[in-house]
PDB file of C-alpha atoms in Angstrom:
ATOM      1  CA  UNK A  16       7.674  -8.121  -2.684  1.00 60.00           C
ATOM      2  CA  UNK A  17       7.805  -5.646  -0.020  1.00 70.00           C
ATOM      3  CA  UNK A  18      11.029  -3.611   0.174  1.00 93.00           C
ATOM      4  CA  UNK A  19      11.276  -3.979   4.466  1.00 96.00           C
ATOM      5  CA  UNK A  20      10.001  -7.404   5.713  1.00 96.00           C
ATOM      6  CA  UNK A  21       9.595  -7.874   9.578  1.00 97.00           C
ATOM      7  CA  UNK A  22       9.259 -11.524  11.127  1.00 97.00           C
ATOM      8  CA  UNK A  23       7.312 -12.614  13.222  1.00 97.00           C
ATOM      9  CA  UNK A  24       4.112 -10.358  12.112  1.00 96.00           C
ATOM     10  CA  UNK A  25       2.608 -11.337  15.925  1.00 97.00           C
ATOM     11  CA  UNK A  26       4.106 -12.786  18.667  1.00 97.00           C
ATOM     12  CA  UNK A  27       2.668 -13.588  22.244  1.00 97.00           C
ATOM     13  CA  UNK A  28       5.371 -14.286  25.144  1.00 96.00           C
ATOM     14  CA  UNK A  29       5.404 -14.561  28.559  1.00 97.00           C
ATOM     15  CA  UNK A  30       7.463 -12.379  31.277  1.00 97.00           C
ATOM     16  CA  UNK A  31      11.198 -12.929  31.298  1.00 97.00           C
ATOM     17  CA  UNK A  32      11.509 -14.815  28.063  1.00 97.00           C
ATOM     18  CA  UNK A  33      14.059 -13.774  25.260  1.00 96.00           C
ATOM     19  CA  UNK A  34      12.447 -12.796  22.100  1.00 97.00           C
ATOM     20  CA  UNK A  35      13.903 -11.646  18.994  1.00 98.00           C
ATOM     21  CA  UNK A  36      11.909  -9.670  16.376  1.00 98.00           C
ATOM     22  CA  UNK A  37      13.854  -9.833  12.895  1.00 98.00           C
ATOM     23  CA  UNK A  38      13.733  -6.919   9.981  1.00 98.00           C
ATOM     24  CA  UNK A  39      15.384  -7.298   6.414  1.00 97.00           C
ATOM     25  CA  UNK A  40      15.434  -4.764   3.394  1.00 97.00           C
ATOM     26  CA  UNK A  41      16.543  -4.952  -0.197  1.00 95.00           C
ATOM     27  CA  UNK A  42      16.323  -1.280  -0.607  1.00 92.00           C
ATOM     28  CA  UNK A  43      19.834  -0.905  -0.129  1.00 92.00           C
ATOM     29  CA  UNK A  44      20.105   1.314   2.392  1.00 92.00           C
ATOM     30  CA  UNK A  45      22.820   1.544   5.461  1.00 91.00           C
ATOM     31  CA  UNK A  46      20.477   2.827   7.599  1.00 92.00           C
ATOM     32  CA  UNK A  47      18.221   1.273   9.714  1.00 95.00           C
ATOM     33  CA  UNK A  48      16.053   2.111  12.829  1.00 96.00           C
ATOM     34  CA  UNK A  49      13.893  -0.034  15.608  1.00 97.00           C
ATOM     35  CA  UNK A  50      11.061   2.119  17.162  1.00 97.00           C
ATOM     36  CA  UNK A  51       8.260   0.782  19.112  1.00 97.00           C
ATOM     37  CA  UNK A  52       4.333   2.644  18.924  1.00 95.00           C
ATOM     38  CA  UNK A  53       2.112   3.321  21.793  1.00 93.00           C
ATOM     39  CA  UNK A  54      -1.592   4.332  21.505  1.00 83.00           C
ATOM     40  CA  UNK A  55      -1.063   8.168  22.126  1.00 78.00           C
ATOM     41  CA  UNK A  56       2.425   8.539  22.274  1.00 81.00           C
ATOM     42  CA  UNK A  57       3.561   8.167  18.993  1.00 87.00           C
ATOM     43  CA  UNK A  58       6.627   6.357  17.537  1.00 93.00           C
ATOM     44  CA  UNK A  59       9.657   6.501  19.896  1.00 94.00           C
ATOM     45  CA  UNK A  60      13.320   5.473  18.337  1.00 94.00           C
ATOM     46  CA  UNK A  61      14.801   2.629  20.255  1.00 96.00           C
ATOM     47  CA  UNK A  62      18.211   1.940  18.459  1.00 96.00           C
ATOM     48  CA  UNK A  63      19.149   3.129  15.024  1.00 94.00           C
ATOM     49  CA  UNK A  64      22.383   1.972  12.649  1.00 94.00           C
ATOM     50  CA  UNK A  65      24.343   3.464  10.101  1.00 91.00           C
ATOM     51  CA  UNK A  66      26.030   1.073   9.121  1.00 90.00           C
ATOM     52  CA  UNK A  67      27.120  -2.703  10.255  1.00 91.00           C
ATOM     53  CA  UNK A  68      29.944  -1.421  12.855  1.00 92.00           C
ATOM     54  CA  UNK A  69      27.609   1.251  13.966  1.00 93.00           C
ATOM     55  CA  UNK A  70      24.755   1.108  16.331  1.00 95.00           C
ATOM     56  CA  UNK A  71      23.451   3.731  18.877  1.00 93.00           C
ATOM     57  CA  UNK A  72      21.058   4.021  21.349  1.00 94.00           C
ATOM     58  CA  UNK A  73      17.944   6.028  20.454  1.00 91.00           C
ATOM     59  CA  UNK A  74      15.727   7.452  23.073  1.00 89.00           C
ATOM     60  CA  UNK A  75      13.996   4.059  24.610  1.00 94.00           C
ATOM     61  CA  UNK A  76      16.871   1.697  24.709  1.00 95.00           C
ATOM     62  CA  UNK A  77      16.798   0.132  27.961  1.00 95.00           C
ATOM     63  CA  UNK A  78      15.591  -3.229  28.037  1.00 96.00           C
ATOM     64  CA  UNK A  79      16.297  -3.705  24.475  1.00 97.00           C
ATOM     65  CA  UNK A  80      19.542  -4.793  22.616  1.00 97.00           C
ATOM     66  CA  UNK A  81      20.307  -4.928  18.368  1.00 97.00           C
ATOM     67  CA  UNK A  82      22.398  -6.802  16.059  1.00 97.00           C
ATOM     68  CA  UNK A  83      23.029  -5.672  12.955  1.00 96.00           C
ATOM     69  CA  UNK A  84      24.250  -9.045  11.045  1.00 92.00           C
ATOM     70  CA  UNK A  85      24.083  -7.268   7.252  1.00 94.00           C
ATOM     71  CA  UNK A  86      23.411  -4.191   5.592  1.00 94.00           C
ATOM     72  CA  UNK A  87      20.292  -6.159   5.144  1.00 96.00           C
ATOM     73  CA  UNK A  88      19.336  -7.190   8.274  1.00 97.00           C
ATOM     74  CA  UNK A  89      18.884  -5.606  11.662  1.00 98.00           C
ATOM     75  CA  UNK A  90      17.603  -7.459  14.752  1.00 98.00           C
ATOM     76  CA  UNK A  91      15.882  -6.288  17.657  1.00 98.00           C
ATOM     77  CA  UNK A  92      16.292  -8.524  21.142  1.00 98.00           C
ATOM     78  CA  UNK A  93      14.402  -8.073  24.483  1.00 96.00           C
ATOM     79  CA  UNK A  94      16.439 -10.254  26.784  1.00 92.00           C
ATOM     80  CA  UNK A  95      14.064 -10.569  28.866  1.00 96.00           C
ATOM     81  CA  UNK A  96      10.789  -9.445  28.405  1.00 96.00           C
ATOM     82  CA  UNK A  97       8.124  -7.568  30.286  1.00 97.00           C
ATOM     83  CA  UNK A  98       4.671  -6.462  30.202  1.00 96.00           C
ATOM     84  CA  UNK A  99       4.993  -2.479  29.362  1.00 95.00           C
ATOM     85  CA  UNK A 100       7.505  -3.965  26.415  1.00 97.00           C
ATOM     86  CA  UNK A 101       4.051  -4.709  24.803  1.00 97.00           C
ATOM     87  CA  UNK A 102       3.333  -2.654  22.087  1.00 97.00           C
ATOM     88  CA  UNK A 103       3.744  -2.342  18.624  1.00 96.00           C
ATOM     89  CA  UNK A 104       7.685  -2.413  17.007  1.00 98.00           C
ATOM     90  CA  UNK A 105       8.439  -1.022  13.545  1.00 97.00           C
ATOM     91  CA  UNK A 106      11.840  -1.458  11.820  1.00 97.00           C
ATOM     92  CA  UNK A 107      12.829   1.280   8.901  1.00 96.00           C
ATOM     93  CA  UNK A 108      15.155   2.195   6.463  1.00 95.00           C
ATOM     94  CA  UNK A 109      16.059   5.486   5.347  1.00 91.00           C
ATOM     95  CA  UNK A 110      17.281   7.072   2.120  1.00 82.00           C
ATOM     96  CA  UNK A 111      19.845  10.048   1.353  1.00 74.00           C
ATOM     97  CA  UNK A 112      17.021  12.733   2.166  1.00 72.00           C
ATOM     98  CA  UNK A 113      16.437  10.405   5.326  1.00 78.00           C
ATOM     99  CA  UNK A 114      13.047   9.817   4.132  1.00 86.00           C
ATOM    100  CA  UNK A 115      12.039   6.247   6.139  1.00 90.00           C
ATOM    101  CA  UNK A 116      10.863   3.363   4.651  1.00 94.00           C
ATOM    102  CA  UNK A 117       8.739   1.435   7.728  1.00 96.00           C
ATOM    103  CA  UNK A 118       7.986  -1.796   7.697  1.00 96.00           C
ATOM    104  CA  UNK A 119       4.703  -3.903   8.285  1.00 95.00           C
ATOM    105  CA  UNK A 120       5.263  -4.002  12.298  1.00 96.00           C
ATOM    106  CA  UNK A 121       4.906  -6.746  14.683  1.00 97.00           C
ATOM    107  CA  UNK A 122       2.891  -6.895  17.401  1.00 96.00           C
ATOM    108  CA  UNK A 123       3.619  -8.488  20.550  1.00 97.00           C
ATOM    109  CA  UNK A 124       2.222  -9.016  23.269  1.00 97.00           C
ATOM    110  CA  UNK A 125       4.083  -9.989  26.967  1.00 97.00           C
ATOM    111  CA  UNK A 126       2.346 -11.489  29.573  1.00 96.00           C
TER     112      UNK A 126
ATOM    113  CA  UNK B   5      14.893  16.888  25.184  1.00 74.00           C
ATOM    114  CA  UNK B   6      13.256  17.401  21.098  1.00 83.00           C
ATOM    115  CA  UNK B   7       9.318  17.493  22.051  1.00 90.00           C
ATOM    116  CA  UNK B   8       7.306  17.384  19.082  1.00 94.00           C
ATOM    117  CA  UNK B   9       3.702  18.665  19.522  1.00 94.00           C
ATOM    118  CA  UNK B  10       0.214  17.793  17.098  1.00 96.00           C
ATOM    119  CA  UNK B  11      -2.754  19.007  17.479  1.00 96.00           C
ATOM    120  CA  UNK B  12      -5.640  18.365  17.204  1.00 96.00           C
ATOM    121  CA  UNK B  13      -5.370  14.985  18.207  1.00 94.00           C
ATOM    122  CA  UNK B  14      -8.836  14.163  17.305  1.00 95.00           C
ATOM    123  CA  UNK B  15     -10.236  15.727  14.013  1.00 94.00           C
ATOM    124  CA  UNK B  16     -13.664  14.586  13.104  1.00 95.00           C
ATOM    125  CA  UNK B  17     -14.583  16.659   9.429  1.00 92.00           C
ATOM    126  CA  UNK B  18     -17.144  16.568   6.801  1.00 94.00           C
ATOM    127  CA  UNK B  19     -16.707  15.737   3.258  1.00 96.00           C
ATOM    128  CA  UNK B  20     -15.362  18.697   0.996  1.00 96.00           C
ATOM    129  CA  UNK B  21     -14.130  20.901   3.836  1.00 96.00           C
ATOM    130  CA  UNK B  22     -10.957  22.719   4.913  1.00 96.00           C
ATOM    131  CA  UNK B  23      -8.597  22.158   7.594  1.00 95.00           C
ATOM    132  CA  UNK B  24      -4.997  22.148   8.751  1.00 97.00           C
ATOM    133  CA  UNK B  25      -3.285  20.260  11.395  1.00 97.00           C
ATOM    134  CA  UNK B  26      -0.258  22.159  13.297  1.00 98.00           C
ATOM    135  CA  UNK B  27       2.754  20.649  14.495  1.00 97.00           C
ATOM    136  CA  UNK B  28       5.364  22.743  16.842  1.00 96.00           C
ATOM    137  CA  UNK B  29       8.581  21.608  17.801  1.00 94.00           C
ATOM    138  CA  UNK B  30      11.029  22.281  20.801  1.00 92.00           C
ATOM    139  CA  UNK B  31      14.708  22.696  19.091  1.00 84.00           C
ATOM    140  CA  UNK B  32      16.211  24.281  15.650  1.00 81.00           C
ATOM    141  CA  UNK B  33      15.986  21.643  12.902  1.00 78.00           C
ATOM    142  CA  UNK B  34      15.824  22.459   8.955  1.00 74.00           C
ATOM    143  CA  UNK B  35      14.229  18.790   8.279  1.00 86.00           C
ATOM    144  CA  UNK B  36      10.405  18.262   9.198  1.00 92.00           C
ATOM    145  CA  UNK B  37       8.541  14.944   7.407  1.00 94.00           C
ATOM    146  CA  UNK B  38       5.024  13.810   7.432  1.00 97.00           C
ATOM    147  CA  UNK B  39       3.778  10.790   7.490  1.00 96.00           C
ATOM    148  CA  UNK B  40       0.181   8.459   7.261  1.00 97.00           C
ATOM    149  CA  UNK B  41      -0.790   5.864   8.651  1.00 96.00           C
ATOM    150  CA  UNK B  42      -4.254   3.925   7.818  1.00 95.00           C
ATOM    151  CA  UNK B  43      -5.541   1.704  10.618  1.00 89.00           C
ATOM    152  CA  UNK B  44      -3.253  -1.505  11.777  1.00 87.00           C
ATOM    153  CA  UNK B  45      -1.314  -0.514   8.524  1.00 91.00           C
ATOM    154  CA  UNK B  46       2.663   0.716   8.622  1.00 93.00           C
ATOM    155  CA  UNK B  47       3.660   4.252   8.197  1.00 95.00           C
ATOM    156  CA  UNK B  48       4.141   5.748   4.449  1.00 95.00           C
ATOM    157  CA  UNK B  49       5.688   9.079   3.969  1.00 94.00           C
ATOM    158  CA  UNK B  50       3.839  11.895   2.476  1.00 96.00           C
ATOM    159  CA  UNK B  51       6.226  15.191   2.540  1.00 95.00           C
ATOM    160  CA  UNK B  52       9.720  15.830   3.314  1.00 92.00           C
ATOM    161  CA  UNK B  53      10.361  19.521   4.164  1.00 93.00           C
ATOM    162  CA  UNK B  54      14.345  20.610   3.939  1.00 87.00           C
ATOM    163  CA  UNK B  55      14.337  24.065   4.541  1.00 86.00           C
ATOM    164  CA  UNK B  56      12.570  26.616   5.938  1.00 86.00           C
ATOM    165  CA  UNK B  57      10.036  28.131   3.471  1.00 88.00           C
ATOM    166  CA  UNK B  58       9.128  24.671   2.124  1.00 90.00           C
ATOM    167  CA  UNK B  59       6.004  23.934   0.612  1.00 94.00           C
ATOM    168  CA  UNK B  60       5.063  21.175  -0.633  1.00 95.00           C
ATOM    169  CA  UNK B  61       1.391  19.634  -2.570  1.00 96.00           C
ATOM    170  CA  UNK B  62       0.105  16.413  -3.048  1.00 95.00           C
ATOM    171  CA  UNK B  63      -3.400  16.123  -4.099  1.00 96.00           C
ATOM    172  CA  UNK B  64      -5.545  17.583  -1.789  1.00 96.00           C
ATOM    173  CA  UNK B  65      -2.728  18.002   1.153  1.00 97.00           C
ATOM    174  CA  UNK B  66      -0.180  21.358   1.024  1.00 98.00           C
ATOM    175  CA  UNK B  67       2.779  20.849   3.656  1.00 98.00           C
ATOM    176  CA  UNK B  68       4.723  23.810   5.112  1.00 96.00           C
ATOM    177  CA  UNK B  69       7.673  24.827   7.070  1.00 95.00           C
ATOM    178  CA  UNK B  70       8.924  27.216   8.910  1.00 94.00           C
ATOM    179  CA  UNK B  71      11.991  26.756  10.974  1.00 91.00           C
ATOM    180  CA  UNK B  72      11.499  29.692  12.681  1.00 91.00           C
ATOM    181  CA  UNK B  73       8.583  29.459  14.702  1.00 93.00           C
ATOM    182  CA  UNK B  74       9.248  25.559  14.449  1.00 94.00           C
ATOM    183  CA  UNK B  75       5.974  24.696  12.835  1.00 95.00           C
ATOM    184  CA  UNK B  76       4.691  22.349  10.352  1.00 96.00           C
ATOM    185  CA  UNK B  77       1.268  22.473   8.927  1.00 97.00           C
ATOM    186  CA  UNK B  78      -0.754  20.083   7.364  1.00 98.00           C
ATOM    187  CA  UNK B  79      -3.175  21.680   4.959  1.00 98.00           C
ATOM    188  CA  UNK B  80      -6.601  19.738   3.829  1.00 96.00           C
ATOM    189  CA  UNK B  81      -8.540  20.975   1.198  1.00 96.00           C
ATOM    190  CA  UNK B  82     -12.210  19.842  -0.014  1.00 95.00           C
ATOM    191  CA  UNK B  83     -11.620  16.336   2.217  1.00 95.00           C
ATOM    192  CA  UNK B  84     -12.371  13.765   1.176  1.00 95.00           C
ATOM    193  CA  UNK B  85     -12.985   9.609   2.858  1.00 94.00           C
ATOM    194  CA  UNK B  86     -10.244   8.338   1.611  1.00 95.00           C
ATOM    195  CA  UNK B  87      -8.077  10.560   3.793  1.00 96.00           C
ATOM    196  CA  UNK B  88      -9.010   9.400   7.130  1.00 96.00           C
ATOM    197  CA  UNK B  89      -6.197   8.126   8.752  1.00 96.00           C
ATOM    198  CA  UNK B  90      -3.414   9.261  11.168  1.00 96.00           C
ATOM    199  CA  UNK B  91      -1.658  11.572  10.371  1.00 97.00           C
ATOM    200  CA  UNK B  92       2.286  11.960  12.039  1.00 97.00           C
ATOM    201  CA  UNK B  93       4.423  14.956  12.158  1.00 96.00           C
ATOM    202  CA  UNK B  94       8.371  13.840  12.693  1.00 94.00           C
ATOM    203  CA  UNK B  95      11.859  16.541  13.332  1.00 92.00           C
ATOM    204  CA  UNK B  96      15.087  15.305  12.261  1.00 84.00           C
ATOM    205  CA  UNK B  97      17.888  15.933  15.058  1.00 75.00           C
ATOM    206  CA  UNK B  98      21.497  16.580  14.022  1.00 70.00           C
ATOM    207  CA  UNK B  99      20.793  14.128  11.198  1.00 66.00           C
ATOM    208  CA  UNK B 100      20.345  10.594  13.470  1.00 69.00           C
ATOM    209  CA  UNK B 101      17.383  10.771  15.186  1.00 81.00           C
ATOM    210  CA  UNK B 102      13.921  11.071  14.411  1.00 87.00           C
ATOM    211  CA  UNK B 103      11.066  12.345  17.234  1.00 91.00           C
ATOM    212  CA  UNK B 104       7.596  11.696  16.019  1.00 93.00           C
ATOM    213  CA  UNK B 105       4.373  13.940  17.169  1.00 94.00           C
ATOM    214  CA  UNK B 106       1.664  11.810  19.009  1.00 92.00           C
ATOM    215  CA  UNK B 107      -0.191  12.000  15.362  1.00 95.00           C
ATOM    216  CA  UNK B 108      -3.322  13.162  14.798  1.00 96.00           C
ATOM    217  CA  UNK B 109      -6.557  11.151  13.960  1.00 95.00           C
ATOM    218  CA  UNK B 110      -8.281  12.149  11.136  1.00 96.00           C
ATOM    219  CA  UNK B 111     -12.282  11.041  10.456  1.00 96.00           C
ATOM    220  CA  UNK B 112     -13.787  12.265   7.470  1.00 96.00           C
ATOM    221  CA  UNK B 113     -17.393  12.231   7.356  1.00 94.00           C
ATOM    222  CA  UNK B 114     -19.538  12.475   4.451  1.00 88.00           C
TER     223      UNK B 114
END
């Protein structure tokens, strides 16, 4: 079984709907990370947690919002989506040498 | 604001030859990682780098750092297909954030 799981794997939505893309890991790790990947402009951090009473805003937070229920689990929400939001979101984990773990990314599309 | 800088961006090379992909950064940081990533595949980390003077060898790919200049390279030797892929430079900032490079796109022809 893969150590970080992301649901849903895909996702189409339409403008100003809620979506929620889900990440869990049994690596055991207290932190996690959201970024989002755009052809050409690499990875870019959106929110990142340390632990389950810490979150923080990474570079690219506007728009977005995070719940981190668990150690295990860490949530990404876009209240209400829009087109640019369209792109591809990886969640992570990361060890004592903050080596990340990435999971298999979802793709979603807004239109 | 941390820039992080690749290049080339494009790298189209034949079978059994030599390269090395550079990657510059704006700010001091001792940490510098690499990562691959094979088309509509996730990321999976190839080097960490903790200090400056690091080297570090897997296979056919040597990884370097030197905090000084703030540069990374990515050294190929004798490539080979199975390494096309992209290829992502990423700087560690005060421990809590990560800036990627753009990556660069590796084709290895035979």
């Amino acid at each position: 079984d893969a150590d970080v799981t992301q649901t849903p794997r895909n996702r189409i939505t339409k403008t100003g709907k809620r979506i929620m893309l889900e990440c869990s890991q049994t690596k055991g790790h207290d932190r996690m990370y959201w970024y989002r990947q755009d052809p050409g402009l690499g990875l870019r951090l959106i929110y990142y947690s340390f632990d389950v009473k810490d979150i923080n805003k990474g570079e690219i937070s506007d728009g977005y919002s995070v719940s981190r229920q668990a150690q295990a689990k860490f949530s990404l929400s876009l209240e209400s989506a829009i087109p640019n939001q369209t792109a591809l979101y990886f969640c992570a984990t990361s060890d004592i040498w903050d080596t990340q773990y990435f999971g298999p990314g979802t793709r979603l599309t807004v239109l | 604001e941390l820039k992080v800088e690749q290049n080339p961006l494009f790298l189209s090379m034949q079978e059994g030859k030599n390269y090395t992909i550079y990657c510059n950064y704006s700010t001091t940081s001792d940490r510098l990682y690499w990562y691959r990533q094979d088309p509509g595949k996730s990321l999976e980390s190839l080097f960490v780098l903790l200090s400056n003077g690091a080297v570090k060898q897997e296979g056919r790919l040597m990884a370097s750092l030197d905090t000084k200049a703030r540069l990374s390279t990515l050294h190929i030797t004798a490539a080979v297909h199975d390494l096309s892929a992209t290829y992502f430079c990423a700087v560690d900032k005060t421990g809590n954030q990560f800036y990627f490079g753009t990556g660069t796109s590796l084709t290895v022809i035979p």
